[in-house]
Amino acid sequence: MRSLLRRDLWLAVRAGGGFGLGLAFFLLVAVIVPLGVGPEPATLAKIAPGILWVGALLSCLLSLDRIFALDFEDGSLDLLATSPMPMEAVVAIKSLAHWLVTGLPLVAVSPVLGLLLNLAPEGYIWLIVSLALGTPALSVIGAFGAALTVGLKRGGLLLSLLVLPLYMPTLIFGAEVVKRGAQGLAVGTPLALLAAITAGSLALLPFAAAAAIRVNLR
Amino acid sequence: MNMRVQDLTVARGGVAVLEGVSFELGARRALILRGPNGIGKTTLLRTLAGLQPAVAGRIDVEPDAVAYAAHADGIKAVLSVRENLAFWANAYGGRDVGAALTAMNLDDLAERRAANLSAGQKRRLGLARLLVTGRKVWMMDEPTVSLDTASVALFAGVVRAHLAAGGSALIATHIDLGIEAEVLDLAPFKARAPVAGGQMGAFDEAFE
Amino acid sequence: MSIWEYANPKRFMQTSGVLLPWVTGASLICLLVGLIWGFFFTPDADKFGSTVKIIYLHVPSAMMSISAWMMMLVASLIWLIRRHHVSALSAKAAAPVGLTFTVIGLVTGAIWGEPMWGTWWAWDPRLTSFLILALFYLGYLALWEAVEDKDTAADLTSVLCIVGSVFAFLSRYAVLFWNQGLHQGASLSMDKKEHVSDVYWLPLVVCIAGFVLLFVTLVLLRTRTEIRLRRLAALTTRERLA
């Protein structure tokens, strides 16, 4: 299983696109929003937590269809399904790989983008904590959506339609953590709820996703 | 006995394509599946490999005995030949890839990126995967597609060695591999139309 | 005889065929009585004027939009566990009906909100939850449309419905947390006396019954259509094979 993780990471790094695209998109969101809403520092500071979370979520969404589609097209998914690795583990590892190449870099650059959007100083730590805690949920929920649409020809758009509603609780609690953190309020409750969503998704969704993949390979 | 199939019915897209398929595959034996295009060879192999459920019948096979080689080889273009093979070797419990590379005459290509392989070389890499699985029953779907004569002979030798070591092989192919094997013609098992008494689709049935 | 016998398509067609005219009639009567009573024979409220009477459309459709999803969830579970085709098809049949109820709930809410709160739309938790529910319905329907093989589609949508239910539930509470809203509290709970007087309550109950029956009618009707479609597909396939 470690070999699958290593392979997926290698593929993402060597094939390119995996890292770069999501990050570039995140950056673009942070640049485009001030251009749209105007440069007033107070306005930007007010909307920064939400924009950063929405940006991270959309960047995550961008690369979701690659989680299984590439392996489906070249036949690897069939071979993985007949290999000794349980499909649930394959899903979990592939979500982890997706998080490592998409979610983790987003967490790392988010303070810089916070700077661009004039995030209040108290907010930075909570921005990093909430993204670090929430993006794994985005990856695994996304893997579930990707598993549902893996056999479809025009799955990309449908994938967004399926996954975005599922992202809402994560987004709400994640952005709430940053918003409260930036205002210097207590963040315990939304942070705990965010962690609960991540833990629950990680524990249960691989099973649902594996079931969906088995149906799709049939 | 490595595999026994009794009265198997398989379906594609909800429509039965083959019915009443029965055969036994012992150790050191190979079975060649023949039949016109579209008869359901791939469907049968996918069902036997456990990728799709059988409509009816029994498949008896030891757990963890089957290795399946599909039409597509599942090769990653950006990985080298050795890396591609090492991944599957790891997935199946960490066998040495060196012997498999040698057996399929891939030693000289081992460090080359799979993107730069010819179709035939890719196919050889795909078949080398069977060697690193360490499984007893090899199921292969048109394994010789895009192989040249020399490679077919090489592959036949590999299969012969596998059989000699107590394995078995189930091969869907049109060409003569030069392996001593029984031939199972699938044409007689073509599923009858429902009006002629054949199996009906699950939904169909409910209305009769 | 077990209840599962109704899961046989033929049996279902017979029974639903007999049932359908009665349910249709009952729902029409309930709706006519409830709506006319509600609209014309209840007094205007002190504060709200006659605008309050939109509850006779708003409340039942909002209730049914959630109930429809619940019904889809149960039907999906039955399909996954017992593989009864009628169950999967009834879930498919209920989705557009549920979506329509959700949209009616949202639109009547907007129409009512304008005079009440002075705005067509507010990011009130309940409004937001229903908007999210509408999105879940859309995704569910889109997945049904996108997958070609019908049994595969049934499996995938059932899994989506189950996972979606959990996340829809989470969204509901996330949204409550996110914004404490304008909506009056549980005005229709069992302790109705504290909130709504009998004059308004009784016609509302009739309306709700009418909407439930309307939902049953539409789902029966659409399930019958789906069964016929599947049967047609089966016959076409058989023709091709013969």
XYZ file of C-alpha atoms in Angstrom:
668
model
C 0.000 0.000 0.000
C 2.904 2.264 0.630
C 3.946 1.487 -2.918
C 0.606 2.777 -4.203
C 1.067 6.016 -2.296
C 4.616 6.344 -3.611
C 3.471 5.640 -7.145
C 0.634 8.170 -7.003
C 2.900 10.855 -5.595
C 5.526 10.134 -8.257
C 2.916 10.286 -10.967
C 1.607 13.614 -9.695
C 5.085 15.089 -9.477
C 6.392 13.782 -12.784
C 3.254 14.239 -14.825
C 2.998 17.806 -13.544
C -0.232 19.684 -13.154
C -1.029 18.045 -9.851
C 0.821 20.498 -7.659
C 0.939 23.546 -9.811
C -2.556 23.870 -11.131
C -4.378 23.891 -7.828
C -1.928 26.300 -6.263
C -2.035 28.670 -9.241
C -5.801 28.621 -9.127
C -5.806 29.403 -5.410
C -3.479 32.330 -6.050
C -5.679 33.564 -8.887
C -8.737 33.548 -6.647
C -6.879 35.650 -4.092
C -5.860 38.107 -6.808
C -9.160 38.273 -8.640
C -11.326 38.940 -5.606
C -9.697 42.268 -4.601
C -9.863 43.340 -8.235
C -13.566 42.621 -8.144
C -14.568 44.033 -4.792
C -12.123 46.944 -4.522
C -8.957 47.504 -2.531
C -10.369 48.830 0.780
C -8.407 47.008 3.482
C -11.395 46.828 5.824
C -13.640 45.154 3.231
C -10.939 42.677 2.290
C -10.185 41.838 5.896
C -13.879 41.162 6.448
C -14.263 38.749 3.534
C -10.774 37.216 3.646
C -11.663 34.098 5.708
C -14.528 33.172 3.420
C -12.638 33.873 0.202
C -9.632 31.869 1.322
C -11.773 28.889 2.221
C -13.835 29.082 -0.970
C -10.604 29.410 -2.952
C -9.073 26.362 -1.284
C -12.256 24.388 -1.893
C -12.391 25.274 -5.585
C -8.694 24.498 -6.048
C -9.306 21.112 -4.503
C -12.235 20.531 -6.830
C -10.082 21.226 -9.863
C -8.000 18.053 -9.691
C -10.610 15.653 -8.306
C -11.487 13.913 -11.548
C -7.861 12.823 -11.895
C -8.010 10.721 -8.728
C -9.473 7.682 -10.479
C -10.019 8.688 -14.106
C -6.396 8.186 -15.202
C -6.237 4.747 -13.623
C -9.598 3.894 -15.142
C -8.511 4.871 -18.653
C -5.281 2.891 -18.744
C -6.801 -0.180 -17.127
C -4.908 0.093 -13.829
C -8.154 0.330 -11.883
C -9.291 -3.087 -13.174
C -5.950 -4.543 -12.203
C -6.022 -2.854 -8.793
C -9.507 -4.237 -8.238
C -8.255 -7.785 -8.867
C -5.101 -7.264 -6.791
C -4.822 -8.240 -3.124
C -5.280 -4.607 -2.061
C -8.804 -3.941 -0.783
C -10.555 -1.251 -2.811
C -11.270 0.665 0.402
C -7.528 0.963 1.002
C -6.958 2.025 -2.596
C -9.507 4.821 -2.130
C -8.005 5.899 1.189
C -4.467 5.967 -0.207
C -5.485 7.803 -3.325
C -7.306 10.405 -1.223
C -4.207 10.756 0.899
C -2.068 11.205 -2.211
C -4.514 13.807 -3.500
C -4.332 15.647 -0.209
C -0.543 15.570 -0.152
C -0.246 17.087 -3.617
C -3.240 19.445 -3.426
C -4.409 20.119 0.122
C -1.073 20.339 1.867
C 0.443 22.899 -0.551
C -2.734 24.967 -0.180
C -2.264 24.976 3.573
C 1.349 25.998 3.119
C 0.688 28.983 0.846
C -2.499 30.145 2.543
C -0.714 32.634 4.895
C 0.756 34.425 1.882
C -2.662 34.739 0.333
C -4.001 35.865 3.704
C -1.517 38.688 3.430
C -2.837 39.630 -0.011
C -6.365 39.732 1.365
C -5.416 41.699 4.463
C -6.415 39.000 6.923
C -6.325 40.156 10.551
C -3.098 39.055 12.297
C -4.968 36.884 14.794
C -6.451 34.913 11.927
C -3.308 33.383 10.411
C -2.816 30.605 12.888
C -6.485 29.600 12.609
C -6.350 29.787 8.822
C -3.538 27.245 8.809
C -5.116 25.058 11.486
C -8.564 25.034 9.881
C -7.228 24.302 6.396
C -4.918 21.587 7.710
C -7.848 20.040 9.524
C -10.460 20.558 6.795
C -8.688 19.849 3.503
C -8.357 16.084 4.177
C -12.146 15.988 4.326
C -12.284 17.848 1.005
C -9.994 15.240 -0.562
C -11.875 12.205 0.702
C -15.319 13.639 -0.081
C -13.964 14.497 -3.511
C -12.662 10.947 -3.933
C -16.185 9.713 -3.228
C -17.556 12.005 -5.948
C -14.806 10.889 -8.319
C -15.667 7.255 -7.589
C -19.316 7.884 -8.508
C -18.412 9.460 -11.842
C -15.366 7.394 -12.792
C -16.915 5.590 -15.746
C -18.634 8.612 -17.250
C -17.469 10.379 -20.350
C -18.313 13.888 -19.272
C -17.885 13.332 -15.578
C -16.078 16.566 -14.731
C -19.014 18.921 -14.550
C -21.250 16.360 -12.906
C -18.513 15.738 -10.347
C -18.638 19.398 -9.285
C -22.413 19.299 -9.066
C -22.267 16.218 -6.835
C -19.366 17.265 -4.651
C -20.073 20.930 -3.952
C -23.222 20.292 -1.883
C -21.272 17.706 0.102
C -18.564 20.307 0.771
C -20.920 22.768 2.432
C -20.652 21.709 6.093
C -16.859 21.593 5.850
C -16.786 25.021 4.242
C -19.115 26.544 6.813
C -17.216 25.309 9.832
C -13.798 25.912 8.282
C -14.536 29.506 7.335
C -16.212 30.061 10.696
C -13.014 29.057 12.505
C -11.001 31.634 10.568
C -13.674 34.310 10.896
C -13.881 33.919 14.645
C -10.130 33.568 14.974
C -9.601 36.797 13.044
C -11.998 38.603 15.373
C -10.237 37.196 18.392
C -13.228 35.089 19.444
C -13.168 31.540 20.778
C -12.895 29.006 17.957
C -13.323 25.782 19.933
C -16.810 24.822 18.765
C -16.430 25.187 14.991
C -12.959 23.682 15.178
C -14.240 20.609 16.977
C -17.121 20.260 14.502
C -14.714 20.618 11.575
C -12.486 17.930 13.057
C -15.536 15.713 13.561
C -16.537 16.050 9.908
C -13.016 15.218 8.772
C -12.758 12.226 11.086
C -16.186 10.920 10.082
C -15.506 11.355 6.371
C -12.130 9.655 6.599
C -13.613 6.746 8.505
C -16.713 6.112 6.414
C -16.446 7.523 2.910
C -13.748 5.117 1.634
C -16.311 2.332 2.015
C -18.947 4.206 0.039
C -16.390 5.185 -2.601
C -15.091 1.619 -2.921
C -18.651 0.368 -3.376
C -19.208 2.959 -6.104
C -16.002 1.963 -7.905
C -16.922 -1.704 -7.834
C -20.289 -0.833 -9.363
C -18.601 1.272 -12.020
C -16.113 -1.438 -13.001
C -18.860 -4.005 -13.371
C -7.721 -28.671 -9.386
C -6.996 -24.970 -9.704
C -10.346 -23.820 -10.988
C -13.750 -25.341 -11.624
C -16.600 -23.558 -13.358
C -20.084 -25.036 -13.419
C -23.039 -23.951 -15.488
C -21.976 -20.322 -15.506
C -24.107 -17.592 -17.063
C -22.494 -14.215 -17.637
C -24.125 -10.984 -18.733
C -22.989 -7.781 -20.364
C -25.080 -4.658 -19.851
C -27.841 -6.688 -18.224
C -28.148 -9.100 -21.172
C -26.923 -12.678 -20.831
C -24.228 -13.418 -23.415
C -22.991 -16.868 -22.425
C -24.836 -19.567 -20.533
C -24.096 -23.022 -19.241
C -20.320 -22.610 -19.408
C -18.580 -25.421 -17.529
C -14.945 -26.402 -17.462
C -12.227 -27.559 -15.180
C -8.722 -26.259 -15.130
C -6.202 -28.472 -13.421
C -2.639 -27.791 -12.398
C -0.169 -27.814 -15.309
C -3.037 -27.299 -17.743
C -3.898 -24.505 -20.111
C -7.295 -23.765 -21.577
C -7.737 -21.649 -24.656
C -11.019 -19.816 -25.121
C -12.115 -19.335 -28.687
C -15.127 -17.830 -30.349
C -16.096 -15.028 -32.705
C -15.824 -11.370 -31.658
C -18.527 -10.291 -29.285
C -19.308 -13.801 -28.065
C -18.375 -12.764 -24.545
C -14.780 -13.869 -23.960
C -13.852 -10.671 -22.155
C -17.093 -10.734 -20.167
C -16.390 -14.317 -19.127
C -12.841 -13.497 -18.048
C -13.944 -10.397 -16.128
C -16.579 -12.463 -14.341
C -14.041 -15.158 -13.489
C -11.647 -12.466 -12.251
C -14.361 -11.225 -9.898
C -14.858 -7.842 -11.522
C -18.509 -8.482 -12.233
C -21.061 -10.827 -10.715
C -22.172 -13.990 -12.493
C -25.866 -14.242 -13.350
C -25.956 -17.931 -12.474
C -23.643 -20.850 -11.864
C -20.627 -21.563 -9.693
C -16.994 -20.569 -9.838
C -14.756 -22.582 -7.531
C -11.274 -21.288 -7.191
C -8.892 -21.037 -4.304
C -8.804 -17.601 -2.755
C -5.968 -15.431 -4.036
C -5.143 -17.784 -6.871
C -6.057 -15.673 -9.882
C -4.020 -13.079 -11.746
C -5.847 -11.253 -14.489
C -4.325 -9.539 -17.522
C -6.864 -7.379 -19.309
C -6.801 -5.751 -22.742
C -5.254 -2.669 -21.189
C -1.975 -3.178 -19.411
C -2.305 -0.441 -16.812
C 1.122 0.942 -17.628
C 2.048 4.395 -16.350
C 3.823 6.320 -19.082
C 5.942 8.469 -16.766
C 7.360 5.541 -14.801
C 10.226 3.392 -16.037
C 9.694 -0.230 -16.971
C 11.259 -1.382 -13.725
C 9.165 1.021 -11.628
C 5.974 -0.095 -13.329
C 6.738 -3.695 -12.573
C 8.021 -3.024 -9.064
C 4.710 -1.423 -8.165
C 2.738 -4.551 -9.036
C 5.357 -6.761 -7.409
C 4.848 -4.782 -4.206
C 1.088 -4.954 -4.487
C 1.281 -8.733 -4.713
C 3.693 -9.205 -1.859
C 7.107 -7.999 -2.956
C 8.575 -10.482 -5.419
C 11.785 -9.790 -7.287
C 11.222 -8.035 -10.597
C 14.608 -9.018 -12.085
C 13.544 -12.517 -13.096
C 10.339 -11.244 -14.659
C 12.236 -8.620 -16.662
C 14.645 -11.242 -17.931
C 11.896 -13.710 -18.766
C 10.082 -11.193 -20.957
C 13.356 -9.935 -22.439
C 12.957 -6.471 -20.937
C 16.389 -6.193 -19.285
C 17.714 -3.697 -21.813
C 14.598 -1.556 -21.467
C 14.394 -1.679 -17.665
C 15.271 1.971 -17.063
C 13.407 3.360 -20.037
C 10.261 5.407 -19.467
C 7.212 3.393 -20.447
C 6.081 6.302 -22.634
C 8.940 5.480 -25.021
C 8.024 1.814 -25.445
C 6.511 0.402 -28.605
C 3.094 -1.252 -28.413
C 4.657 -4.697 -28.409
C 7.136 -3.777 -25.694
C 4.317 -2.417 -23.549
C 2.466 -5.654 -24.004
C 5.523 -7.576 -22.865
C 5.690 -5.392 -19.791
C 1.995 -6.047 -19.171
C 2.582 -9.780 -19.345
C 5.659 -9.584 -17.134
C 3.239 -8.371 -14.471
C 1.760 -11.874 -14.315
C 5.149 -13.238 -13.324
C 5.509 -10.973 -10.298
C 2.035 -11.769 -8.964
C 3.046 -15.277 -7.946
C -0.535 -16.413 -8.622
C -1.363 -19.914 -9.794
C -4.084 -19.234 -12.333
C -3.256 -16.766 -15.073
C -6.202 -15.360 -16.986
C -5.258 -13.503 -20.123
C -7.384 -11.571 -22.553
C -5.833 -11.572 -26.046
C -2.281 -11.570 -24.643
C -0.568 -11.658 -28.030
C -2.063 -8.494 -29.480
C 0.747 -6.400 -31.026
C 3.429 -8.984 -30.219
C 5.784 -10.023 -33.035
C 6.538 -13.672 -33.795
C 9.630 -13.774 -31.617
C 7.770 -12.252 -28.676
C 4.886 -14.688 -29.080
C 7.382 -17.537 -28.853
C 8.971 -15.894 -25.827
C 5.583 -15.528 -24.179
C 4.655 -19.136 -24.997
C 7.855 -20.211 -23.285
C 6.952 -18.210 -20.186
C 3.491 -19.764 -20.063
C 4.990 -23.241 -20.525
C 7.357 -22.622 -17.604
C 4.432 -21.437 -15.491
C 2.485 -24.597 -16.298
C 5.490 -26.778 -15.582
C 5.711 -25.165 -12.147
C 2.174 -26.302 -11.338
C 0.276 -23.258 -12.554
C -2.573 -23.056 -14.989
C -3.547 -20.614 -17.692
C -6.822 -19.486 -19.180
C -6.197 -17.670 -22.436
C -8.606 -15.960 -24.783
C -6.793 -15.851 -28.103
C -7.174 -16.430 -31.815
C -3.671 -17.471 -32.715
C -1.877 -20.730 -32.142
C 0.562 -20.222 -29.298
C 2.245 -23.576 -29.710
C 1.324 -24.512 -26.155
C -0.200 -27.861 -25.453
C -3.659 -26.817 -24.389
C -7.280 -27.790 -24.482
C -9.501 -25.573 -26.554
C -12.909 -24.451 -25.366
C -15.051 -23.132 -28.186
C -17.544 -20.699 -26.679
C -19.909 -20.620 -29.678
C -22.150 -23.444 -28.352
C -22.606 -21.548 -25.085
C -24.004 -18.431 -26.727
C -26.961 -17.413 -24.622
C -30.277 -18.260 -26.242
C -32.745 -15.500 -26.858
C -35.358 -15.300 -24.105
C -38.104 -16.379 -26.541
C -36.123 -19.553 -27.188
C -36.028 -20.352 -23.495
C -32.879 -18.452 -22.560
C -32.182 -16.553 -19.403
C -34.076 -13.328 -19.132
C -32.821 -10.054 -17.785
C -33.675 -9.560 -14.144
C -36.333 -7.039 -15.035
C -37.774 -8.892 -17.946
C -38.485 -11.850 -15.797
C -40.787 -10.018 -13.476
C -43.300 -9.424 -16.236
C -43.654 -13.009 -17.364
C -48.342 -12.833 2.146
C -45.434 -10.535 2.711
C -45.197 -6.887 1.884
C -42.286 -7.639 -0.464
C -44.679 -9.127 -2.979
C -45.600 -5.588 -3.932
C -42.000 -5.176 -5.017
C -42.763 -7.435 -7.942
C -43.314 -5.032 -10.852
C -46.349 -6.871 -12.144
C -47.955 -6.988 -8.739
C -47.090 -3.334 -8.222
C -48.672 -2.349 -11.529
C -51.908 -4.145 -10.617
C -52.157 -2.726 -7.135
C -51.108 0.784 -8.034
C -53.529 0.753 -10.966
C -56.403 0.075 -8.598
C -55.142 2.532 -6.010
C -54.311 5.416 -8.296
C -57.802 6.849 -9.032
C -58.686 6.792 -5.330
C -55.514 8.508 -4.216
C -55.844 11.069 -6.994
C -59.433 11.828 -5.984
C -58.612 12.037 -2.307
C -55.695 14.382 -2.895
C -57.790 16.640 -5.136
C -60.579 16.821 -2.561
C -58.161 17.545 0.289
C -56.333 20.195 -1.693
C -59.522 21.905 -2.874
C -61.113 21.885 0.555
C -57.940 22.867 2.373
C -56.885 25.643 0.018
C -60.332 27.200 -0.401
C -60.955 27.014 3.329
C -57.532 28.424 4.032
C -57.618 31.208 1.462
C -61.197 32.429 1.748
C -62.661 31.341 5.043
C -59.999 32.280 7.548
C -59.695 35.768 9.011
C -56.755 38.003 8.141
C -54.080 37.998 10.806
C -53.668 41.152 12.936
C -50.093 41.889 12.092
C -49.513 40.108 8.823
C -52.725 40.748 6.878
C -53.763 38.271 4.238
C -50.181 37.456 3.204
C -50.078 34.877 5.954
C -52.385 32.644 3.937
C -49.515 31.588 1.714
C -48.634 29.137 4.478
C -51.218 26.804 2.977
C -48.846 26.303 0.061
C -45.542 27.122 1.692
C -45.624 24.878 4.738
C -46.940 21.664 3.160
C -44.559 21.843 0.204
C -41.602 22.527 2.491
C -42.587 19.552 4.627
C -42.997 17.340 1.598
C -39.647 18.313 0.143
C -37.949 16.797 3.179
C -40.313 13.827 3.344
C -39.657 13.070 -0.324
C -35.932 12.865 0.328
C -36.585 10.601 3.319
C -38.690 8.354 1.132
C -35.882 8.254 -1.453
C -33.436 7.316 1.283
C -35.600 4.414 2.440
C -36.204 3.265 -1.138
C -32.470 3.446 -1.875
C -31.675 1.331 1.166
C -34.278 -1.233 0.132
C -32.781 -1.367 -3.371
C -29.250 -1.844 -2.076
C -30.268 -4.493 0.432
C -33.022 -6.412 -1.319
C -32.505 -5.545 -4.996
C -36.154 -4.806 -5.754
C -36.281 -2.829 -8.974
C -39.535 -1.103 -8.060
C -37.823 0.382 -5.038
C -35.007 1.938 -7.074
C -37.477 3.221 -9.642
C -39.737 4.758 -7.008
C -36.731 6.648 -5.615
C -36.024 7.919 -9.104
C -39.687 8.796 -9.523
C -39.818 10.750 -6.271
C -36.797 12.953 -6.982
C -38.325 15.414 -9.483
C -41.457 15.623 -7.332
C -39.361 16.402 -4.286
C -37.367 18.973 -6.222
C -40.573 20.643 -7.379
C -41.888 20.820 -3.816
C -38.570 22.326 -2.729
C -38.774 24.959 -5.449
C -42.406 25.737 -4.566
C -41.360 26.070 -0.946
C -38.545 28.458 -1.887
C -40.634 30.557 -4.276
C -43.613 30.896 -1.937
C -41.134 31.693 0.813
C -39.706 34.518 -1.284
C -43.148 35.841 -2.099
C -44.090 35.755 1.559
C -40.750 37.122 2.706
C -41.070 40.295 0.649
C -43.977 41.819 2.645
C -42.902 40.175 5.916
C -39.206 40.915 6.076
C -38.951 43.413 3.241
C -36.718 41.199 1.154
C -37.181 38.444 -1.389
C -34.234 36.500 -0.169
C -32.292 36.385 3.054
C -29.577 33.954 4.043
C -31.780 32.687 6.782
C -30.802 29.175 7.955
C -34.020 27.566 6.866
C -34.013 29.196 3.453
C -30.385 28.258 3.000
C -31.034 24.673 4.040
C -33.776 24.336 1.466
C -31.557 25.817 -1.205
C -28.906 23.247 -0.340
C -31.546 20.514 -0.402
C -32.513 21.635 -3.912
C -28.857 21.267 -4.933
C -28.772 17.739 -3.525
C -31.881 16.902 -5.575
C -30.231 18.336 -8.686
C -27.067 16.283 -8.194
C -29.094 13.130 -7.598
C -31.143 13.660 -10.743
C -28.070 14.541 -12.799
C -26.387 11.299 -11.762
C -29.441 9.285 -12.811
C -29.374 10.993 -16.193
C -25.639 10.609 -16.726
C -25.258 6.879 -16.157
C -26.311 4.785 -19.101
C -26.802 1.363 -17.550
C -29.946 1.585 -15.449
C -28.940 -0.873 -12.742
C -25.568 0.829 -12.379
C -27.358 4.172 -12.142
C -29.663 2.764 -9.469
C -26.695 1.556 -7.421
C -24.719 4.778 -7.727
C -27.648 7.070 -6.995
C -28.574 4.963 -3.981
C -25.086 5.326 -2.553
C -25.222 9.049 -3.300
C -28.617 9.324 -1.616
C -27.330 7.699 1.571
C -24.132 9.740 1.758
C -26.050 12.841 0.663
C -28.570 12.363 3.471
C -25.821 12.447 6.050
C -24.295 15.567 4.540
C -27.669 17.259 4.052
C -28.324 16.662 7.740
C -24.919 18.075 8.628
C -25.534 21.079 6.382
C -28.786 21.766 8.176
C -26.983 22.109 11.497
C -23.955 23.816 9.999
C -26.249 26.452 8.565
C -28.017 26.947 11.893
C -24.649 27.471 13.454
C -23.628 29.846 10.707
C -26.544 32.230 10.982
C -29.330 32.443 13.533
C -32.188 33.438 11.345
C -35.387 35.361 10.877
C -37.759 32.413 10.718
C -40.211 32.075 13.519
C -39.448 28.990 15.588
C -41.298 25.741 15.315
C -44.656 27.296 14.577
C -46.056 23.960 13.544
C -44.864 21.708 16.261
C -47.289 19.683 18.316
C -47.645 22.457 20.857
C -49.400 24.416 18.156
C -51.720 26.200 20.557
C -48.895 28.435 21.626
C -48.231 29.602 18.101
C -51.048 29.179 15.654
C -54.687 29.242 16.564
C -57.132 26.568 15.451
C -58.664 28.802 12.823
C -55.481 28.572 10.794
C -54.364 25.194 12.018
C -57.267 23.038 10.838
C -57.256 24.013 7.149
C -53.473 23.659 7.232
C -53.780 20.055 8.381
C -56.160 19.386 5.496
C -53.681 20.995 3.090
C -50.832 18.916 4.432
C -52.889 15.765 3.971
C -53.639 16.922 0.430
C -49.946 17.435 -0.328
C -49.040 14.029 1.087
C -51.688 12.407 -1.076
C -50.556 14.453 -4.065
C -47.016 13.206 -3.514
C -48.225 9.610 -3.318
C -50.243 10.091 -6.501
C -47.367 11.570 -8.437
C -44.843 9.001 -7.230
C -47.171 6.106 -8.058
C -47.798 7.599 -11.479
C -44.130 8.213 -12.210
C -43.063 4.819 -10.885
C -45.572 3.227 -13.243
C -44.053 5.227 -16.090
C -40.546 4.145 -15.120
C -41.602 0.504 -14.927
C -43.150 0.763 -18.375
C -39.982 2.401 -19.701
C -37.862 -0.389 -18.303
C -40.219 -2.962 -19.694
C -40.040 -1.290 -23.079
C -36.246 -1.380 -22.915
C -36.370 -5.059 -21.981
C -38.698 -5.818 -24.892
C -36.509 -3.884 -27.333
C -33.472 -5.814 -26.160
C -35.329 -9.078 -26.522
C -36.422 -8.117 -30.026
C -32.819 -7.394 -30.935
C -31.670 -10.731 -29.570
C -34.365 -12.867 -31.128
